[in-house]
Structures are given as C-alpha cells and as structure tokens.
PDB file of C-alpha atoms in Angstrom:
ATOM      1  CA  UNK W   1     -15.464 -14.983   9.841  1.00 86.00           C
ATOM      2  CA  UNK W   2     -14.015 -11.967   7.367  1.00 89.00           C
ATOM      3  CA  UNK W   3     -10.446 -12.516   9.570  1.00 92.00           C
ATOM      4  CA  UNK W   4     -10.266 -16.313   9.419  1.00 94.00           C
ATOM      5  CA  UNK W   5     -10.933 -16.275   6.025  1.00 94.00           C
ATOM      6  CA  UNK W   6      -8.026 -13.879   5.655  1.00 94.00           C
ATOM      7  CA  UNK W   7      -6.018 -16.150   7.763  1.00 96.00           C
ATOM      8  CA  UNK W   8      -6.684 -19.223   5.454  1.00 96.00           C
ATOM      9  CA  UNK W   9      -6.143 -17.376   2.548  1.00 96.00           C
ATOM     10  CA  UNK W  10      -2.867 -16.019   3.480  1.00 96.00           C
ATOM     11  CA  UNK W  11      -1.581 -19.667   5.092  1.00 96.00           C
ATOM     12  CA  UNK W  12      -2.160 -21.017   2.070  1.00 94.00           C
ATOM     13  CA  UNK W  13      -0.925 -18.394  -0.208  1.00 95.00           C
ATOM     14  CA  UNK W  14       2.269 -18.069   1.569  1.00 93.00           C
ATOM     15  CA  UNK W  15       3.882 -21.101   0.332  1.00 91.00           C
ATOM     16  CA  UNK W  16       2.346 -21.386  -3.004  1.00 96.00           C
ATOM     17  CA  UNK W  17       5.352 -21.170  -5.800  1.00 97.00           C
ATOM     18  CA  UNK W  18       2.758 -19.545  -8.523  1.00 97.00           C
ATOM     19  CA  UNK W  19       2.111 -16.502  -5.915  1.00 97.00           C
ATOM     20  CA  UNK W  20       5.827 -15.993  -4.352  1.00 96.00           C
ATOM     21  CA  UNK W  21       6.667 -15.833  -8.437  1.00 97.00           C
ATOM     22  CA  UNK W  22       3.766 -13.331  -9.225  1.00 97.00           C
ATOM     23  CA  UNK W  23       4.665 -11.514  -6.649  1.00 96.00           C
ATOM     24  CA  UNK W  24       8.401 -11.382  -7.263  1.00 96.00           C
ATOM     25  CA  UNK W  25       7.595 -10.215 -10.828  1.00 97.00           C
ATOM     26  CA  UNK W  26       5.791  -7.524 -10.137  1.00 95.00           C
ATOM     27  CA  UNK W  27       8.364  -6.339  -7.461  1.00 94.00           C
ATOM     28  CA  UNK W  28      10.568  -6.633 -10.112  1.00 93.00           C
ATOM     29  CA  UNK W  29       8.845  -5.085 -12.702  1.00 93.00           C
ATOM     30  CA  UNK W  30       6.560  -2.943 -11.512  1.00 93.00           C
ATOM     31  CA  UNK W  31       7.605  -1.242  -8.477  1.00 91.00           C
ATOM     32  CA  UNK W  32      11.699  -1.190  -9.496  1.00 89.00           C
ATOM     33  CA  UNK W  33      12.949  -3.960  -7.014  1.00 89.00           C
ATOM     34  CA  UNK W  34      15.676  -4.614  -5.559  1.00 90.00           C
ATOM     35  CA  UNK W  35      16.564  -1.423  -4.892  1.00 89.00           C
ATOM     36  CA  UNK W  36      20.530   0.062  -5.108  1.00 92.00           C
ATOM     37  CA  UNK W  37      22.260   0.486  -1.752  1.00 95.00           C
ATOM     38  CA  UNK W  38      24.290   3.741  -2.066  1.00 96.00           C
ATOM     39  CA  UNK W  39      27.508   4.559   0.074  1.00 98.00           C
ATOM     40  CA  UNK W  40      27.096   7.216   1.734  1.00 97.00           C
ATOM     41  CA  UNK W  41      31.298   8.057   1.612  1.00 98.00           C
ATOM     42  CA  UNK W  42      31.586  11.005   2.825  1.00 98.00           C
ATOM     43  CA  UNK W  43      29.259  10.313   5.883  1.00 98.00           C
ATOM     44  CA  UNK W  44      30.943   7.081   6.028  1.00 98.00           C
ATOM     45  CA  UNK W  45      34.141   8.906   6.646  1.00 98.00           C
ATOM     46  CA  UNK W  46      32.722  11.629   9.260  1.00 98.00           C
ATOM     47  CA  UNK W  47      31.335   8.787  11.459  1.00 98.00           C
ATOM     48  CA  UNK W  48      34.532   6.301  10.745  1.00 98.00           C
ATOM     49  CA  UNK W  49      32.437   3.551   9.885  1.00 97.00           C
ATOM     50  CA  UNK W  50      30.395   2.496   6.013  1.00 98.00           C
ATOM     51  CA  UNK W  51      26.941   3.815   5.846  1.00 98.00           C
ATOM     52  CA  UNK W  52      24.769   2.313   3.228  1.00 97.00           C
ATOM     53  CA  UNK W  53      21.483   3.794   2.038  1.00 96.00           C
ATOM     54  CA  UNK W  54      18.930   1.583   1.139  1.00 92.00           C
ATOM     55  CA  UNK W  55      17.436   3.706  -2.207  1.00 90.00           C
ATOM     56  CA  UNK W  56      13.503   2.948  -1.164  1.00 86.00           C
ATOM     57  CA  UNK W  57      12.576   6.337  -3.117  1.00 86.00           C
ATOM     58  CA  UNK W  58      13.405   5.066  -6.190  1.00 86.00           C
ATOM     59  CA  UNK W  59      10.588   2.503  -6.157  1.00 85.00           C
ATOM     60  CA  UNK W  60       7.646   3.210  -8.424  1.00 80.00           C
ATOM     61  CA  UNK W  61       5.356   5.993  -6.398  1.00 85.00           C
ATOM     62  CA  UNK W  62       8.694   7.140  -4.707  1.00 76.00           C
ATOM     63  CA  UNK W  63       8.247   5.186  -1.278  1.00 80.00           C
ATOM     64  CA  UNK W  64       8.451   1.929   0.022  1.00 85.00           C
ATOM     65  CA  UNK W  65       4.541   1.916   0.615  1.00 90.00           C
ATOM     66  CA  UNK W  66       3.719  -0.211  -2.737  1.00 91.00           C
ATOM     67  CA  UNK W  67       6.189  -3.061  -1.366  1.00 89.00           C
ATOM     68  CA  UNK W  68       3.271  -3.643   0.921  1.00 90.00           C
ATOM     69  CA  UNK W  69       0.429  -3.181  -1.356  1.00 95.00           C
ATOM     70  CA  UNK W  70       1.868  -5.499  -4.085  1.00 95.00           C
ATOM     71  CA  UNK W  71       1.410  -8.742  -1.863  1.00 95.00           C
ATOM     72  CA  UNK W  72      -2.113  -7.550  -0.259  1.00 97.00           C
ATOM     73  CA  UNK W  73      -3.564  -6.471  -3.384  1.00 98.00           C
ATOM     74  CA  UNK W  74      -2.875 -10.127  -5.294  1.00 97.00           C
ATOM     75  CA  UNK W  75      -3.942 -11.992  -1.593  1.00 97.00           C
ATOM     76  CA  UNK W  76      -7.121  -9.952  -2.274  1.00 98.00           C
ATOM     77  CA  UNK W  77      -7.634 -10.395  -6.239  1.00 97.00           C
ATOM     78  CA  UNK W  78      -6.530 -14.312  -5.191  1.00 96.00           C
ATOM     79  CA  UNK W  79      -9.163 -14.310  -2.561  1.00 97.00           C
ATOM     80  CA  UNK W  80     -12.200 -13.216  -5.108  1.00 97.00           C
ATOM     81  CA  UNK W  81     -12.479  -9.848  -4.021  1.00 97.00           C
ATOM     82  CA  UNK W  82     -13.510  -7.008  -6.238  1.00 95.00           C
ATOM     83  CA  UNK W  83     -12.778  -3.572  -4.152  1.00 97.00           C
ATOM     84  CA  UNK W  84      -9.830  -2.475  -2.511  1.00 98.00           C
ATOM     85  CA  UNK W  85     -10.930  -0.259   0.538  1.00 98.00           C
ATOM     86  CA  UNK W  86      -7.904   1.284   2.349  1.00 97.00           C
ATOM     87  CA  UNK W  87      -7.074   4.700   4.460  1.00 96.00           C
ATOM     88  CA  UNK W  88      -4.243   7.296   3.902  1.00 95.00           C
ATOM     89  CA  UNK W  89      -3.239  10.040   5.861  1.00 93.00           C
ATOM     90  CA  UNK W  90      -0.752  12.241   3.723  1.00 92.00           C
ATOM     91  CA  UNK W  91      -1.598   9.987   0.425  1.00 93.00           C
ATOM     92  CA  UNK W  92       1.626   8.303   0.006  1.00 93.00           C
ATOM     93  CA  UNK W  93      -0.474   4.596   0.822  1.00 95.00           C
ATOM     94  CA  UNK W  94      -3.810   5.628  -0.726  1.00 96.00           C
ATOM     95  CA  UNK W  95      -1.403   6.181  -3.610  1.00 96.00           C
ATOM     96  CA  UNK W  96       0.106   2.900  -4.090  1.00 96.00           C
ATOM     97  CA  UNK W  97      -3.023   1.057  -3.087  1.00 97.00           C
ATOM     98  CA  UNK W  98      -4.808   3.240  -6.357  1.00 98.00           C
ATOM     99  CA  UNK W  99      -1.791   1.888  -8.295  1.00 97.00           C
ATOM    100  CA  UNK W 100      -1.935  -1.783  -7.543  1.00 97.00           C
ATOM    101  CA  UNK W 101      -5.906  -1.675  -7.679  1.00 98.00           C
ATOM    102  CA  UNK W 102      -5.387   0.227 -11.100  1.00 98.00           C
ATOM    103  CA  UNK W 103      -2.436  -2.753 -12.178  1.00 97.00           C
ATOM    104  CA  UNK W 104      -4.736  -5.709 -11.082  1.00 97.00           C
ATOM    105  CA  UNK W 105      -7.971  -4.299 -11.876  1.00 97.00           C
ATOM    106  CA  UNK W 106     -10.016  -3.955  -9.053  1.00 98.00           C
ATOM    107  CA  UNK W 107     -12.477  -0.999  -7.622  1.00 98.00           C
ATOM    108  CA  UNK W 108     -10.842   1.422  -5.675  1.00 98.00           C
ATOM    109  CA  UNK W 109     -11.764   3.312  -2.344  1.00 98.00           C
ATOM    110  CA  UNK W 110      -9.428   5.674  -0.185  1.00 98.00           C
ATOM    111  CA  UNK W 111     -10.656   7.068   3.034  1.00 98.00           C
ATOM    112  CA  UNK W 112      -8.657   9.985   4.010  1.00 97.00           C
ATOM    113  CA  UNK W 113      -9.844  12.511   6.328  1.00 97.00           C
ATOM    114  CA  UNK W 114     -11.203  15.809   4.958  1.00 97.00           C
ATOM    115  CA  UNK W 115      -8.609  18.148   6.539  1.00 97.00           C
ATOM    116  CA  UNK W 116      -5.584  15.738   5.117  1.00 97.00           C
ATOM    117  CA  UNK W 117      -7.176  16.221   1.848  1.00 97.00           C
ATOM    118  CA  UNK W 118      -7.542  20.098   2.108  1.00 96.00           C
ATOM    119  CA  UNK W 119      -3.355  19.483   3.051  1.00 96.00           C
ATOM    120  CA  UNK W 120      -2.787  17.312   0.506  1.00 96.00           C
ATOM    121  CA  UNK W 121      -4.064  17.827  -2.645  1.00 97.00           C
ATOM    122  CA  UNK W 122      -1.929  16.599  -5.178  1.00 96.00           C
ATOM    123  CA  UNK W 123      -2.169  13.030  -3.680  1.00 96.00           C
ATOM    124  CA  UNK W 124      -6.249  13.354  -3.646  1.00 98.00           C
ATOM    125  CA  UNK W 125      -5.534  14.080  -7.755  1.00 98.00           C
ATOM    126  CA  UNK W 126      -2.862  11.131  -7.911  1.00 96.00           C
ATOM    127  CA  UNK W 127      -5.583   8.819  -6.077  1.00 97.00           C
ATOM    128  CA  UNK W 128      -8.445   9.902  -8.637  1.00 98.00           C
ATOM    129  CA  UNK W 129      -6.227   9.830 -11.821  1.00 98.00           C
ATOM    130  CA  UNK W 130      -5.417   5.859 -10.625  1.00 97.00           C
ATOM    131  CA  UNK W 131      -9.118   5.668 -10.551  1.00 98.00           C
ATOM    132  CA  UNK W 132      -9.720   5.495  -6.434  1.00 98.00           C
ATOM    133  CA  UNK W 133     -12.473   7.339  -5.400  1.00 98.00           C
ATOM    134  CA  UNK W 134     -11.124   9.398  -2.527  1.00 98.00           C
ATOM    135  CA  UNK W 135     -14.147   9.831   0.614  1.00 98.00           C
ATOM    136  CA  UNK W 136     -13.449  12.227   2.730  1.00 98.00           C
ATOM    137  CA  UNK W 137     -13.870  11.535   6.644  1.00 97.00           C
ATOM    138  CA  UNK W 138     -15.904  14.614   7.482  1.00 95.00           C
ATOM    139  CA  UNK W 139     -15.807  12.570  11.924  1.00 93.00           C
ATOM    140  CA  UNK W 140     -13.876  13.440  14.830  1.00 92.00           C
ATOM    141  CA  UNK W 141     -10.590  15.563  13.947  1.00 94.00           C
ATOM    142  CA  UNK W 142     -11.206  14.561   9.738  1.00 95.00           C
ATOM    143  CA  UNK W 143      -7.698  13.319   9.360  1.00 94.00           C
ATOM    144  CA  UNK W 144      -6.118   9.509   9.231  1.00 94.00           C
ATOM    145  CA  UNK W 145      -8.132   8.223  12.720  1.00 93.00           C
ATOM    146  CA  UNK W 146     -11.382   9.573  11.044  1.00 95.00           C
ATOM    147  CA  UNK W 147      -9.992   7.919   7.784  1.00 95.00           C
ATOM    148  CA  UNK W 148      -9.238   4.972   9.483  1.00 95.00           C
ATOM    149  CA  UNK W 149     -12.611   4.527  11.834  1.00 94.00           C
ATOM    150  CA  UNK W 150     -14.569   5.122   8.534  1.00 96.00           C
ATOM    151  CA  UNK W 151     -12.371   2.494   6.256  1.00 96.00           C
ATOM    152  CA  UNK W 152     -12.823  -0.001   8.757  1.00 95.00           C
ATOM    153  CA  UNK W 153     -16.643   0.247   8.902  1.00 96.00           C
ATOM    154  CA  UNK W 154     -17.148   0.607   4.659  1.00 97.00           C
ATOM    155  CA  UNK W 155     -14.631  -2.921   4.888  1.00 96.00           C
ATOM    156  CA  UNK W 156     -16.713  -4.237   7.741  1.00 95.00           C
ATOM    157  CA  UNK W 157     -20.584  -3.486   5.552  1.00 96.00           C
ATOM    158  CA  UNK W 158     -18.749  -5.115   2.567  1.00 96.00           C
ATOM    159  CA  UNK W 159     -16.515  -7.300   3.862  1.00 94.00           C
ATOM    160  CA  UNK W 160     -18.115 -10.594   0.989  1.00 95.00           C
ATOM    161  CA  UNK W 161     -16.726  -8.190  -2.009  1.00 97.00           C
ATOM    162  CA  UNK W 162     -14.086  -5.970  -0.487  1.00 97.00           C
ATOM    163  CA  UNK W 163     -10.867  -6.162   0.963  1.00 98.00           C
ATOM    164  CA  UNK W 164      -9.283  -3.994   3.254  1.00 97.00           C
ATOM    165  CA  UNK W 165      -5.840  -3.236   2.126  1.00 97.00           C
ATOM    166  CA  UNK W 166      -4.036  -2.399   5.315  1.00 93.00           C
ATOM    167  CA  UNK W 167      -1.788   0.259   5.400  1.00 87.00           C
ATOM    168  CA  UNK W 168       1.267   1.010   7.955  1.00 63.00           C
ATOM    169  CA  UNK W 169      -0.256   3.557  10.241  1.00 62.00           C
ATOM    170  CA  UNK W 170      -2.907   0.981  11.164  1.00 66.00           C
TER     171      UNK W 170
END
C-alpha cells in the first residue's frame, strides 16, 4: 500500500502546473539552477574537439544531490508526510536531504553507517546543524548497506508519517 500510494501521488503530481512551478522556483532559487556550462579550451584543444563542463558543484551543498531531493522532499510535504527518513554513505545526500527537510520544514532522520560517520565527520556536523538526527548503523559492515537496510526498516515501521527520501546509491 506505502508504494501505490507513492505511485498515485507522484502520477498526479507530475503534471500539476502549481508543483512543476514550486519546484522550478526552488531550483532556481534555492539550489542555484541552471547551472553555467564552462569550456573547457584548453582541453578542448588537446582532444580537437569542444568540451563543456556542466558546473554541478556550484549548486547549493556543492553537488548535484539536492536536484534530487528538491522534487522528493515537496512529493513528500504534498503527500502529508511529516519525517524525511533517508541513508547516506559519505554525507553528501544525507546533506541535502537535512537541507530540503530544514527549507520545507519537516523532521529529519539520516541513517549512515557508524564507520562512514567515524570517516566522515564534518558531514555528521553539517547533517545535525540542518537539524537531521544522524543514527548510526552499528549492523553488518556499519557503512551505507547497514545505513540503507536500517533506513528502509525505520521507513517501513513509519511508513503513515514518514517518507523515505531515496537517495542515488539505492
């Protein structure tokens, strides 16, 4: 039932006008798109062709991750939910899922294994200072499939109120 509901929701939200504008507003405004393609000239010239670099690291957060979370995050807010749960491995998605949680409003919870967060500290800090309470997956190896295993079941016991914010390892 949680997955055809999801289904629905995103059918219909697809082609509503209200949504495709919220969501290009806050690509615009909040996360810094479009982007700048940069020619790369003197690469360009060593390979004899024009190489264009798409400038995805100068979006809000620094990576293309919150181009993803933008559109999930208002599905879920949309949909009635209240929490956000989502996984990260090095932080860069539990990041921007903190950020558009923070932005919209909604409870946040990262799953990220315990040995990623031992590695990557500053993103655990990033991912509290947004407000996400980071729970470490203490299971199998305790990095992103420990995360992932554990996100998945916290979604599954809450799935009425929560929404699991998918990220791109998964």
């Amino acid at each position: 039932v949680p997955l055809q509901a999801l289904e629905d929701a995103f059918l219909r939200t697809r082609e509503d006008p209200f949504f495709q504008r919220e969501l290009a507003a806050e690509l615009l405004h909040y996360s810094g798109r479009p982007t700048p393609l940069y020619h790369a000239e003197r690469l360009s010239r060593h390979l004899g062709f024009t190489v264009l670099l798409k400038r995805e690291d100068l979006n809000h957060l620094g990576a293309h991750k919150l181009n993803n979370c933008l559109g999930q995050a208002l599905l879920a807010r949309r949909m009635g939910k209240q929490r956000i749960i989502a996984e990260t491995g090095a932080g860069q998605h539990g990041t921007a899922t903190a950020a558009v949680a923070a932005r919209l409003g909604l409870a946040c919870e990262i799953h990220m294994g315990a040995e990623d967060m031992r590695r990557q500290r500053p993103n655990v800090l990033r991912m509290e200072l947004l407000g996400a309470r980071v729970v470490p997956a203490e299971s199998g190896d305790r990095t992103l499939t420990a995360a992932v295993d554990e996100a998945i079941g916290a979604w599954v016991a809450d799935c009425e109120q929560a929404f699991y914010l998918l990220g791109s390892a998964v």
